[in-house]
Amino acid sequence: MGDRTTSPSMRFLNILVFLFVLIGNGLAASGKLSGQSIGVIANNYRSLFLPANYVFGIWSLIYFGLFALTVFQALPGAASRRSVQRTGPWWIIIGVLNVAWISTFSFSYFLGALAIMAVLLVALILVFEHVNSGEPRSAGEYWCVTVPTGIYLAWISVAIIANVFQYAHVVNWSGFGIGESTYAVVMMIVATILGLAMSYSRGAWMFPLVVAWALRGIGARYADMSGIAGPAEILMPAGIVGGLGLWWAGRRRATASPIASPRR
């Protein structure tokens, strides 16, 4: 992704892809794409890492962020913004991957959906690294580009864990004799640690908040299972408080270091 100016055609394509993503997700959510909504399909294979249904409302926040990014990159003068320049064609690729994922999942091609989500995760990591580093960003760049990308990346990082658990149910994986609840708690801890690390090392304060939102949903769905709800209730506030504390510590470290990347 070079520091070249975002061309009018690229900005127009970004708008078209955003509309394509909205339409595709609307069809999948309503069940008009395959005959069953994506939520119903997910609930057909309930793993112990599957959050309560309301948690998936975070997609509304993600799409609002993508809307803000799309509008921002289309504004006059926005093409000169470094963070928009560096996204290059990647938002188009990410949009296509998003629709490919929901399409394969909607038609129950779960292994293919998992593979596509893995590629989507890598693409989001690359974009976030580019928009979150380098020269100082304006408030518009930060809130319309960096923050939406961070929220999207955080959710897909959690969602791919949930999709792995779901696929294990599809293929009836035995787990090498280890209980699914053990795997679920371990991955809740891993997700929390990842949120803490991203908050400190990348200034991604939104990451632990998204992880905590997912853990709250897991605890809510399995409120009658102390082995799941208990750890979720502990990790959720620990992740939020620890994540925001580490974000502040990382910000102070970056401010004190003349060579560190700027943070928010």
PDB file of C-alpha atoms in Angstrom:
ATOM      1  CA  MET A   1       0.000   0.000   0.000  1.00  0.00           C
ATOM      2  CA  GLY A   2       1.856   3.009  -1.171  1.00  0.00           C
ATOM      3  CA  ASP A   3       1.388   6.623  -0.221  1.00  0.00           C
ATOM      4  CA  ARG A   4      -0.309   7.477  -3.493  1.00  0.00           C
ATOM      5  CA  THR A   5      -3.386   9.654  -3.705  1.00  0.00           C
ATOM      6  CA  THR A   6      -6.668   7.782  -3.621  1.00  0.00           C
ATOM      7  CA  SER A   7      -8.089   8.149  -7.120  1.00  0.00           C
ATOM      8  CA  PRO A   8     -11.725   9.173  -7.745  1.00  0.00           C
ATOM      9  CA  SER A   9     -12.371   5.749  -9.276  1.00  0.00           C
ATOM     10  CA  MET A  10     -11.042   4.008  -6.162  1.00  0.00           C
ATOM     11  CA  ARG A  11     -13.229   6.127  -3.916  1.00  0.00           C
ATOM     12  CA  PHE A  12     -16.242   5.378  -6.115  1.00  0.00           C
ATOM     13  CA  LEU A  13     -15.485   1.655  -5.984  1.00  0.00           C
ATOM     14  CA  ASN A  14     -15.273   1.846  -2.194  1.00  0.00           C
ATOM     15  CA  ILE A  15     -18.785   3.297  -2.137  1.00  0.00           C
ATOM     16  CA  LEU A  16     -20.121   0.587  -4.440  1.00  0.00           C
ATOM     17  CA  VAL A  17     -18.485  -2.163  -2.382  1.00  0.00           C
ATOM     18  CA  PHE A  18     -19.934  -0.730   0.836  1.00  0.00           C
ATOM     19  CA  LEU A  19     -23.422  -0.867  -0.704  1.00  0.00           C
ATOM     20  CA  PHE A  20     -22.671  -4.400  -1.934  1.00  0.00           C
ATOM     21  CA  VAL A  21     -21.732  -5.415   1.629  1.00  0.00           C
ATOM     22  CA  LEU A  22     -24.895  -3.885   3.094  1.00  0.00           C
ATOM     23  CA  ILE A  23     -27.116  -5.649   0.576  1.00  0.00           C
ATOM     24  CA  GLY A  24     -25.351  -8.980   0.989  1.00  0.00           C
ATOM     25  CA  ASN A  25     -25.512  -8.873   4.763  1.00  0.00           C
ATOM     26  CA  GLY A  26     -29.138  -7.759   4.691  1.00  0.00           C
ATOM     27  CA  LEU A  27     -30.059 -10.742   2.532  1.00  0.00           C
ATOM     28  CA  ALA A  28     -28.113 -13.121   4.777  1.00  0.00           C
ATOM     29  CA  ALA A  29     -29.597 -11.702   7.985  1.00  0.00           C
ATOM     30  CA  SER A  30     -33.163 -11.926   6.657  1.00  0.00           C
ATOM     31  CA  GLY A  31     -32.745 -15.441   5.280  1.00  0.00           C
ATOM     32  CA  LYS A  32     -33.482 -14.369   1.717  1.00  0.00           C
ATOM     33  CA  LEU A  33     -30.034 -15.441   0.574  1.00  0.00           C
ATOM     34  CA  SER A  34     -30.294 -19.154   1.397  1.00  0.00           C
ATOM     35  CA  GLY A  35     -33.705 -19.653   2.980  1.00  0.00           C
ATOM     36  CA  GLN A  36     -32.345 -19.488   6.533  1.00  0.00           C
ATOM     37  CA  SER A  37     -30.981 -16.463   8.323  1.00  0.00           C
ATOM     38  CA  ILE A  38     -27.353 -16.518   9.304  1.00  0.00           C
ATOM     39  CA  GLY A  39     -28.419 -16.329  12.956  1.00  0.00           C
ATOM     40  CA  VAL A  40     -30.589 -19.437  12.681  1.00  0.00           C
ATOM     41  CA  ILE A  41     -27.758 -21.337  11.010  1.00  0.00           C
ATOM     42  CA  ALA A  42     -25.301 -20.341  13.734  1.00  0.00           C
ATOM     43  CA  ASN A  43     -27.727 -21.496  16.428  1.00  0.00           C
ATOM     44  CA  ASN A  44     -28.048 -24.891  14.756  1.00  0.00           C
ATOM     45  CA  TYR A  45     -24.527 -25.643  16.016  1.00  0.00           C
ATOM     46  CA  ARG A  46     -24.382 -24.109  19.476  1.00  0.00           C
ATOM     47  CA  SER A  47     -20.882 -24.191  20.865  1.00  0.00           C
ATOM     48  CA  LEU A  48     -19.849 -22.989  24.308  1.00  0.00           C
ATOM     49  CA  PHE A  49     -18.124 -20.023  22.684  1.00  0.00           C
ATOM     50  CA  LEU A  50     -21.281 -18.754  20.983  1.00  0.00           C
ATOM     51  CA  PRO A  51     -22.484 -15.440  22.466  1.00  0.00           C
ATOM     52  CA  ALA A  52     -26.131 -14.607  23.028  1.00  0.00           C
ATOM     53  CA  ASN A  53     -27.966 -13.421  19.928  1.00  0.00           C
ATOM     54  CA  TYR A  54     -28.086  -9.755  20.974  1.00  0.00           C
ATOM     55  CA  VAL A  55     -24.285  -9.574  20.923  1.00  0.00           C
ATOM     56  CA  PHE A  56     -24.306  -9.794  17.136  1.00  0.00           C
ATOM     57  CA  GLY A  57     -25.919  -6.380  17.117  1.00  0.00           C
ATOM     58  CA  ILE A  58     -22.305  -5.161  17.110  1.00  0.00           C
ATOM     59  CA  TRP A  59     -22.488  -5.538  13.338  1.00  0.00           C
ATOM     60  CA  SER A  60     -24.655  -2.401  13.313  1.00  0.00           C
ATOM     61  CA  LEU A  61     -21.793  -0.517  14.962  1.00  0.00           C
ATOM     62  CA  ILE A  62     -19.309  -2.022  12.514  1.00  0.00           C
ATOM     63  CA  TYR A  63     -21.413  -1.002   9.514  1.00  0.00           C
ATOM     64  CA  PHE A  64     -21.886   2.474  10.935  1.00  0.00           C
ATOM     65  CA  GLY A  65     -18.108   2.725  11.192  1.00  0.00           C
ATOM     66  CA  LEU A  66     -17.689   1.503   7.630  1.00  0.00           C
ATOM     67  CA  PHE A  67     -20.251   4.083   6.540  1.00  0.00           C
ATOM     68  CA  ALA A  68     -18.209   6.803   8.266  1.00  0.00           C
ATOM     69  CA  LEU A  69     -15.039   5.524   6.590  1.00  0.00           C
ATOM     70  CA  THR A  70     -16.719   5.416   3.175  1.00  0.00           C
ATOM     71  CA  VAL A  71     -18.048   8.953   3.510  1.00  0.00           C
ATOM     72  CA  PHE A  72     -14.732  10.251   4.834  1.00  0.00           C
ATOM     73  CA  GLN A  73     -12.693   8.809   1.988  1.00  0.00           C
ATOM     74  CA  ALA A  74     -15.143  10.286  -0.520  1.00  0.00           C
ATOM     75  CA  LEU A  75     -14.988  13.847   0.814  1.00  0.00           C
ATOM     76  CA  PRO A  76     -13.058  16.501  -1.141  1.00  0.00           C
ATOM     77  CA  GLY A  77      -9.484  16.569   0.107  1.00  0.00           C
ATOM     78  CA  ALA A  78      -9.755  13.224   1.870  1.00  0.00           C
ATOM     79  CA  ALA A  79      -7.697  11.614  -0.892  1.00  0.00           C
ATOM     80  CA  SER A  80      -4.615  13.356   0.470  1.00  0.00           C
ATOM     81  CA  ARG A  81      -5.033  11.760   3.876  1.00  0.00           C
ATOM     82  CA  ARG A  82      -2.281   9.227   4.521  1.00  0.00           C
ATOM     83  CA  SER A  83      -4.495   6.671   6.246  1.00  0.00           C
ATOM     84  CA  VAL A  84      -7.035   6.685   3.406  1.00  0.00           C
ATOM     85  CA  GLN A  85      -4.261   6.464   0.837  1.00  0.00           C
ATOM     86  CA  ARG A  86      -2.746   3.459   2.546  1.00  0.00           C
ATOM     87  CA  THR A  87      -5.941   1.466   2.570  1.00  0.00           C
ATOM     88  CA  GLY A  88      -5.592   1.447  -1.224  1.00  0.00           C
ATOM     89  CA  PRO A  89      -7.650  -1.392  -2.719  1.00  0.00           C
ATOM     90  CA  TRP A  90      -7.796  -3.291   0.560  1.00  0.00           C
ATOM     91  CA  TRP A  91     -11.246  -2.060   1.591  1.00  0.00           C
ATOM     92  CA  ILE A  92     -12.564  -3.406  -1.682  1.00  0.00           C
ATOM     93  CA  ILE A  93     -10.900  -6.753  -0.989  1.00  0.00           C
ATOM     94  CA  ILE A  94     -12.227  -6.790   2.585  1.00  0.00           C
ATOM     95  CA  GLY A  95     -15.745  -6.009   1.353  1.00  0.00           C
ATOM     96  CA  VAL A  96     -15.639  -8.850  -1.158  1.00  0.00           C
ATOM     97  CA  LEU A  97     -14.302 -11.228   1.508  1.00  0.00           C
ATOM     98  CA  ASN A  98     -17.082 -10.183   3.865  1.00  0.00           C
ATOM     99  CA  VAL A  99     -19.789 -11.024   1.334  1.00  0.00           C
ATOM    100  CA  ALA A 100     -17.999 -14.243   0.344  1.00  0.00           C
ATOM    101  CA  TRP A 101     -17.914 -15.307   3.982  1.00  0.00           C
ATOM    102  CA  ILE A 102     -21.594 -14.659   4.711  1.00  0.00           C
ATOM    103  CA  SER A 103     -22.560 -16.350   1.431  1.00  0.00           C
ATOM    104  CA  THR A 104     -20.606 -19.547   2.098  1.00  0.00           C
ATOM    105  CA  PHE A 105     -21.802 -19.621   5.697  1.00  0.00           C
ATOM    106  CA  SER A 106     -25.415 -19.044   4.648  1.00  0.00           C
ATOM    107  CA  PHE A 107     -25.252 -22.081   2.367  1.00  0.00           C
ATOM    108  CA  SER A 108     -23.569 -24.158   5.120  1.00  0.00           C
ATOM    109  CA  TYR A 109     -20.164 -24.413   3.448  1.00  0.00           C
ATOM    110  CA  PHE A 110     -18.604 -24.050   6.864  1.00  0.00           C
ATOM    111  CA  LEU A 111     -15.019 -25.017   6.104  1.00  0.00           C
ATOM    112  CA  GLY A 112     -14.907 -22.609   3.182  1.00  0.00           C
ATOM    113  CA  ALA A 113     -16.461 -19.889   5.352  1.00  0.00           C
ATOM    114  CA  LEU A 114     -13.806 -20.468   8.001  1.00  0.00           C
ATOM    115  CA  ALA A 115     -11.013 -20.233   5.436  1.00  0.00           C
ATOM    116  CA  ILE A 116     -12.441 -16.998   4.008  1.00  0.00           C
ATOM    117  CA  MET A 117     -12.752 -15.527   7.493  1.00  0.00           C
ATOM    118  CA  ALA A 118      -9.082 -16.318   8.131  1.00  0.00           C
ATOM    119  CA  VAL A 119      -8.117 -14.389   4.994  1.00  0.00           C
ATOM    120  CA  LEU A 120     -10.434 -11.551   6.056  1.00  0.00           C
ATOM    121  CA  LEU A 121      -8.689 -11.430   9.428  1.00  0.00           C
ATOM    122  CA  VAL A 122      -5.258 -11.184   7.798  1.00  0.00           C
ATOM    123  CA  ALA A 123      -6.487  -8.402   5.485  1.00  0.00           C
ATOM    124  CA  LEU A 124      -7.865  -6.446   8.449  1.00  0.00           C
ATOM    125  CA  ILE A 125      -4.600  -6.844  10.340  1.00  0.00           C
ATOM    126  CA  LEU A 126      -2.678  -5.433   7.383  1.00  0.00           C
ATOM    127  CA  VAL A 127      -5.023  -2.472   7.001  1.00  0.00           C
ATOM    128  CA  PHE A 128      -5.048  -1.700  10.715  1.00  0.00           C
ATOM    129  CA  GLU A 129      -1.256  -1.754  10.877  1.00  0.00           C
ATOM    130  CA  HIS A 130      -1.086   0.733   8.013  1.00  0.00           C
ATOM    131  CA  VAL A 131      -3.723   3.159   9.266  1.00  0.00           C
ATOM    132  CA  ASN A 132      -2.532   2.972  12.875  1.00  0.00           C
ATOM    133  CA  SER A 133       1.111   3.853  12.343  1.00  0.00           C
ATOM    134  CA  GLY A 134       3.252   6.602  10.874  1.00  0.00           C
ATOM    135  CA  GLU A 135       2.703  10.326  10.975  1.00  0.00           C
ATOM    136  CA  PRO A 136       0.081  11.936  13.268  1.00  0.00           C
ATOM    137  CA  ARG A 137      -3.529  11.580  12.242  1.00  0.00           C
ATOM    138  CA  SER A 138      -6.281  14.157  12.250  1.00  0.00           C
ATOM    139  CA  ALA A 139      -9.363  13.607  14.410  1.00  0.00           C
ATOM    140  CA  GLY A 140     -11.310  12.737  11.267  1.00  0.00           C
ATOM    141  CA  GLU A 141      -8.782  10.121  10.221  1.00  0.00           C
ATOM    142  CA  TYR A 142      -8.717   8.621  13.685  1.00  0.00           C
ATOM    143  CA  TRP A 143     -12.468   8.367  14.281  1.00  0.00           C
ATOM    144  CA  CYS A 144     -13.507   7.622  10.697  1.00  0.00           C
ATOM    145  CA  VAL A 145     -10.697   5.271   9.651  1.00  0.00           C
ATOM    146  CA  THR A 146      -8.610   3.923  12.535  1.00  0.00           C
ATOM    147  CA  VAL A 147     -11.400   3.313  15.066  1.00  0.00           C
ATOM    148  CA  PRO A 148     -13.819   1.568  12.637  1.00  0.00           C
ATOM    149  CA  THR A 149     -10.974  -0.630  11.398  1.00  0.00           C
ATOM    150  CA  GLY A 150     -10.010  -1.496  14.967  1.00  0.00           C
ATOM    151  CA  ILE A 151     -13.559  -2.447  15.953  1.00  0.00           C
ATOM    152  CA  TYR A 152     -13.942  -4.569  12.817  1.00  0.00           C
ATOM    153  CA  LEU A 153     -10.609  -6.317  13.434  1.00  0.00           C
ATOM    154  CA  ALA A 154     -11.435  -6.956  17.086  1.00  0.00           C
ATOM    155  CA  TRP A 155     -14.792  -8.522  16.261  1.00  0.00           C
ATOM    156  CA  ILE A 156     -13.437 -10.758  13.510  1.00  0.00           C
ATOM    157  CA  SER A 157     -10.656 -11.867  15.884  1.00  0.00           C
ATOM    158  CA  VAL A 158     -13.349 -13.077  18.294  1.00  0.00           C
ATOM    159  CA  ALA A 159     -15.666 -14.351  15.559  1.00  0.00           C
ATOM    160  CA  ILE A 160     -13.039 -16.636  14.056  1.00  0.00           C
ATOM    161  CA  ILE A 161     -12.678 -18.373  17.431  1.00  0.00           C
ATOM    162  CA  ALA A 162     -16.448 -18.843  17.558  1.00  0.00           C
ATOM    163  CA  ASN A 163     -16.416 -20.181  14.006  1.00  0.00           C
ATOM    164  CA  VAL A 164     -13.701 -22.711  14.853  1.00  0.00           C
ATOM    165  CA  PHE A 165     -15.833 -23.936  17.777  1.00  0.00           C
ATOM    166  CA  GLN A 166     -18.860 -24.085  15.509  1.00  0.00           C
ATOM    167  CA  TYR A 167     -16.981 -26.106  12.901  1.00  0.00           C
ATOM    168  CA  ALA A 168     -15.841 -28.520  15.611  1.00  0.00           C
ATOM    169  CA  HIS A 169     -19.546 -29.183  16.249  1.00  0.00           C
ATOM    170  CA  VAL A 170     -20.218 -29.640  12.542  1.00  0.00           C
ATOM    171  CA  VAL A 171     -17.582 -32.377  12.254  1.00  0.00           C
ATOM    172  CA  ASN A 172     -18.289 -33.819  15.722  1.00  0.00           C
ATOM    173  CA  TRP A 173     -14.709 -33.333  16.879  1.00  0.00           C
ATOM    174  CA  SER A 174     -14.023 -35.149  20.146  1.00  0.00           C
ATOM    175  CA  GLY A 175     -11.533 -32.604  21.437  1.00  0.00           C
ATOM    176  CA  PHE A 176      -8.975 -35.315  22.313  1.00  0.00           C
ATOM    177  CA  GLY A 177     -11.121 -36.200  25.297  1.00  0.00           C
ATOM    178  CA  ILE A 178     -10.946 -32.682  26.766  1.00  0.00           C
ATOM    179  CA  GLY A 179     -14.283 -31.091  27.593  1.00  0.00           C
ATOM    180  CA  GLU A 180     -15.538 -28.267  25.393  1.00  0.00           C
ATOM    181  CA  SER A 181     -15.981 -26.056  28.450  1.00  0.00           C
ATOM    182  CA  THR A 182     -12.239 -26.241  29.073  1.00  0.00           C
ATOM    183  CA  TYR A 183     -11.478 -25.130  25.536  1.00  0.00           C
ATOM    184  CA  ALA A 184     -14.046 -22.350  25.827  1.00  0.00           C
ATOM    185  CA  VAL A 185     -12.537 -20.943  29.032  1.00  0.00           C
ATOM    186  CA  VAL A 186      -9.017 -21.184  27.627  1.00  0.00           C
ATOM    187  CA  MET A 187     -10.023 -19.272  24.511  1.00  0.00           C
ATOM    188  CA  MET A 188     -11.868 -16.666  26.569  1.00  0.00           C
ATOM    189  CA  ILE A 189      -8.606 -16.100  28.425  1.00  0.00           C
ATOM    190  CA  VAL A 190      -6.658 -15.999  25.151  1.00  0.00           C
ATOM    191  CA  ALA A 191      -9.088 -13.456  23.670  1.00  0.00           C
ATOM    192  CA  THR A 192      -8.801 -11.302  26.794  1.00  0.00           C
ATOM    193  CA  ILE A 193      -4.995 -11.395  26.689  1.00  0.00           C
ATOM    194  CA  LEU A 194      -5.084 -10.500  23.006  1.00  0.00           C
ATOM    195  CA  GLY A 195      -7.275  -7.505  23.831  1.00  0.00           C
ATOM    196  CA  LEU A 196      -4.832  -6.370  26.519  1.00  0.00           C
ATOM    197  CA  ALA A 197      -1.866  -6.773  24.175  1.00  0.00           C
ATOM    198  CA  MET A 198      -3.519  -4.847  21.351  1.00  0.00           C
ATOM    199  CA  SER A 199      -4.539  -2.070  23.710  1.00  0.00           C
ATOM    200  CA  TYR A 200      -0.997  -1.611  25.001  1.00  0.00           C
ATOM    201  CA  SER A 201       1.075  -2.269  21.903  1.00  0.00           C
ATOM    202  CA  ARG A 202      -1.198  -0.743  19.245  1.00  0.00           C
ATOM    203  CA  GLY A 203      -3.239   1.767  21.225  1.00  0.00           C
ATOM    204  CA  ALA A 204      -6.352  -0.193  20.220  1.00  0.00           C
ATOM    205  CA  TRP A 205      -8.524   0.599  23.254  1.00  0.00           C
ATOM    206  CA  MET A 206     -11.563  -0.683  21.359  1.00  0.00           C
ATOM    207  CA  PHE A 207     -10.158  -4.225  21.244  1.00  0.00           C
ATOM    208  CA  PRO A 208     -10.671  -5.203  24.924  1.00  0.00           C
ATOM    209  CA  LEU A 209     -14.109  -3.560  24.861  1.00  0.00           C
ATOM    210  CA  VAL A 210     -15.197  -5.723  21.915  1.00  0.00           C
ATOM    211  CA  VAL A 211     -13.786  -8.856  23.566  1.00  0.00           C
ATOM    212  CA  ALA A 212     -15.602  -8.004  26.808  1.00  0.00           C
ATOM    213  CA  TRP A 213     -18.855  -7.531  24.864  1.00  0.00           C
ATOM    214  CA  ALA A 214     -18.471 -11.014  23.374  1.00  0.00           C
ATOM    215  CA  LEU A 215     -17.632 -12.573  26.753  1.00  0.00           C
ATOM    216  CA  ARG A 216     -20.673 -10.906  28.313  1.00  0.00           C
ATOM    217  CA  GLY A 217     -22.784 -12.553  25.639  1.00  0.00           C
ATOM    218  CA  ILE A 218     -21.209 -15.959  26.214  1.00  0.00           C
ATOM    219  CA  GLY A 219     -21.854 -15.651  29.933  1.00  0.00           C
ATOM    220  CA  ALA A 220     -25.450 -14.560  29.262  1.00  0.00           C
ATOM    221  CA  ARG A 221     -26.168 -17.477  26.924  1.00  0.00           C
ATOM    222  CA  TYR A 222     -24.782 -19.994  29.403  1.00  0.00           C
ATOM    223  CA  ALA A 223     -25.813 -18.292  32.627  1.00  0.00           C
ATOM    224  CA  ASP A 224     -26.871 -21.674  34.034  1.00  0.00           C
ATOM    225  CA  MET A 225     -23.356 -23.116  33.523  1.00  0.00           C
ATOM    226  CA  SER A 226     -21.081 -21.802  36.258  1.00  0.00           C
ATOM    227  CA  GLY A 227     -18.028 -23.196  34.498  1.00  0.00           C
ATOM    228  CA  ILE A 228     -18.667 -20.820  31.581  1.00  0.00           C
ATOM    229  CA  ALA A 229     -20.564 -17.905  33.118  1.00  0.00           C
ATOM    230  CA  GLY A 230     -18.181 -17.612  36.091  1.00  0.00           C
ATOM    231  CA  PRO A 231     -14.978 -17.096  34.084  1.00  0.00           C
ATOM    232  CA  ALA A 232     -16.828 -14.787  31.679  1.00  0.00           C
ATOM    233  CA  GLU A 233     -18.014 -12.605  34.571  1.00  0.00           C
ATOM    234  CA  ILE A 234     -14.426 -12.320  35.844  1.00  0.00           C
ATOM    235  CA  LEU A 235     -12.691 -11.811  32.510  1.00  0.00           C
ATOM    236  CA  MET A 236     -15.115  -9.190  31.219  1.00  0.00           C
ATOM    237  CA  PRO A 237     -14.390  -6.442  33.811  1.00  0.00           C
ATOM    238  CA  ALA A 238     -10.742  -7.517  34.060  1.00  0.00           C
ATOM    239  CA  GLY A 239     -10.358  -7.063  30.330  1.00  0.00           C
ATOM    240  CA  ILE A 240     -12.028  -3.659  30.305  1.00  0.00           C
ATOM    241  CA  VAL A 241     -10.155  -2.201  33.277  1.00  0.00           C
ATOM    242  CA  GLY A 242      -6.854  -3.825  32.342  1.00  0.00           C
ATOM    243  CA  GLY A 243      -7.220  -2.904  28.683  1.00  0.00           C
ATOM    244  CA  LEU A 244      -7.934   0.753  29.313  1.00  0.00           C
ATOM    245  CA  GLY A 245      -5.143   0.917  31.893  1.00  0.00           C
ATOM    246  CA  LEU A 246      -2.664  -0.615  29.472  1.00  0.00           C
ATOM    247  CA  TRP A 247      -3.864   1.698  26.710  1.00  0.00           C
ATOM    248  CA  TRP A 248      -3.077   4.670  28.933  1.00  0.00           C
ATOM    249  CA  ALA A 249       0.314   3.201  29.866  1.00  0.00           C
ATOM    250  CA  GLY A 250       1.119   2.534  26.229  1.00  0.00           C
ATOM    251  CA  ARG A 251       0.072   6.035  25.278  1.00  0.00           C
ATOM    252  CA  ARG A 252       2.353   7.548  27.921  1.00  0.00           C
ATOM    253  CA  ARG A 253       5.219   5.351  26.742  1.00  0.00           C
ATOM    254  CA  ALA A 254       4.661   6.429  23.137  1.00  0.00           C
ATOM    255  CA  THR A 255       4.486  10.093  24.141  1.00  0.00           C
ATOM    256  CA  ALA A 256       7.754   9.799  26.043  1.00  0.00           C
ATOM    257  CA  SER A 257       9.525   8.068  23.151  1.00  0.00           C
ATOM    258  CA  PRO A 258      10.462  10.308  20.220  1.00  0.00           C
ATOM    259  CA  ILE A 259      10.597   7.350  17.814  1.00  0.00           C
ATOM    260  CA  ALA A 260       7.378   5.643  18.851  1.00  0.00           C
ATOM    261  CA  SER A 261       4.341   5.612  16.609  1.00  0.00           C
ATOM    262  CA  PRO A 262       1.675   8.151  17.514  1.00  0.00           C
ATOM    263  CA  ARG A 263      -1.297   6.928  19.507  1.00  0.00           C
ATOM    264  CA  ARG A 264      -4.719   8.075  20.488  1.00  0.00           C
TER     265      ARG A 264
END
